[in-house]
Amino acid sequence: MKFSTTAFVLFPFLQHALTSTVTYTFDLAWVTANPDGQLARPVIGVNGKWPLPTINCAVGDQVVINVNNNLGNESTGLHFHGLKQRGTNGYDGPPGVVQCPIPPGSSFQYSFTVAQPGTYWYHSHAAGQYPDGLRAPFIVSDPKSPYSGQYDAELVLSMSDWYHDQMPGLLASYVDPTQNPTGAEPIPYSALLNDAQGISLKVQPGKTYFLRAINMAAFSQFYLYFDQHSLTIVEIDGVYTKPQTVDSLYIATGQRYGLLLKTKPSASQNYAFLGSMDTTKYDRVPGYLNENVTGNLVYSTTAPRAEMPVVSAFNVIDDFTLVPYDGMALLSGAPNSQIVLNADFFLRDGQNRAGFNDVSYISQKVPSLFTAFSAPAGLAQNPAIYGVNSNAFVVKQGDVVEIVINNYDAGSHPFHIHGMKLLILGPMRLKLTLLLGHDVQLVARQPGVYNPPPHFKHPDQRNKNGHNGSANALGYTGNTATMPAVPMRRDTWLIAPNGYTVIRFIADNPGVWFLHCHMDWHAEVGLAMTLVEAPQQLQQQQRINPAMTSVCKAQGIPTTGNAAGNTQNWLDLSNANTVASAQRG
């Protein structure tokens, strides 16, 4: 890994706030790895190594990642999961949404200011690449943390599922109804901790550790359990919380937790910990599957490794009950618009597909951000120019937006929204709010689905009714009296089978933001939509990076025009993409 750091002053009005430029160079290329000891296979390495390096920085740092694509056979793009990218929407990462893919033999530099503390991760957002290894933690330290001084050191623990086959072949089989008539997702072979098995976390007796837990899996939700040790939740997805002590955790794909772990007073023995994939979410449990992976808290290198005792049941907390530390109150006023997204799976164009409101997401000829940049005055607000299959909704600057997601599937789904996060605490950080994105509040979550009164609907909603059949309002009425006074906030949340979740936020982060299921199989077959936020302000405040324009031009990808690349008649979408590539989903 090539790494450097340079100190500089971030803003003139923060005369004493010295920050750094933290620089990484990532040469992406195929290497061979065998993390579960069963099969050596190609994985995407960085600078000839895998697992990949953790990105470490501090609040206020400028992070620069130089990506050189030496894969030879695949394009790529990096997403920094949970970072809001206020003012730097073009570095958010998803090809087709905010950038063109970085092709083999090309390079691109991501550069952005990190104005939020917490536990994050980075991963490819192209062609299902991150299950092939392009994923690692992204840690933002915070000397002003409300828990500063309450722990002695930090530990990072990632969870992931491991496939023996590479994604292109698995995706081709998954979307093909002749090979996969039920639409069942491929099942991994093994569970990994820190992209390995049998790991050790070295600890000292009588200490408190800040443990950053990250689920980087492609498909699997994880239980996390430490034998004879409790865990105290103090952060979720970068949002500090009031402390809550638990015996174990349920961590959905894409979610992160900050935990305080107190060690025993004596180093007389070591203790095991367990990551266990939730196999109830699989359509089948094959005989080859090893859903459990263990590690050791190593107090003493001379004591024997600990064996994991049988865990008969996991006692997990409902994350909806966690309370943000800053006490940010419910956005209790009536929303300016309500977007209802009905999630479901279906057969479309001879493929197993998924989508919201009967629309399967397909990236367009022009990345949606570039359409927003280049649209004439007055047309950027028209969702039609982004193409039917971008599934775009446009919201205005300052709107209070409510999104209801109805899950018509019998399985649970972890949904992730880009560009949205927390309120930074403390007088120094209040000056940094110019760099902050949305505060996303989870205000309701229940079984059943919700059909809103017509006058609550977003103006675009009337053309996007979604699921065939009637929707039943089971629990959610929009009555703020039933909502928590201080709602939980996070960027990745789990929706129950045949249930709904409601989020609210103020539209104050101009950009084009992706909302999608974080089970990678489902994202790849279209369970996603684009939120076009404040496009007029976006045009005034941001522009395309000239280096990205060159990347697009080299591939013949237009950077102006509507979804079809039409710059003459912006409402002519006759050449837009409406059928997905079968091989890539």
XYZ file of C-alpha atoms in Angstrom, residues 53 56 136 186 270 342 364 408 420 489 499 554:
12
model
C -5.879 -2.232 3.587
C -7.668 5.362 8.419
C -12.329 -3.193 3.503
C -26.414 -18.313 -4.574
C -8.367 -16.795 26.346
C -42.958 -1.156 -3.166
C -28.551 4.519 -18.419
C -43.718 -7.520 -0.667
C -27.160 10.719 4.253
C -30.672 7.237 12.732
C -43.212 -5.340 6.411
C -12.269 6.967 -23.663
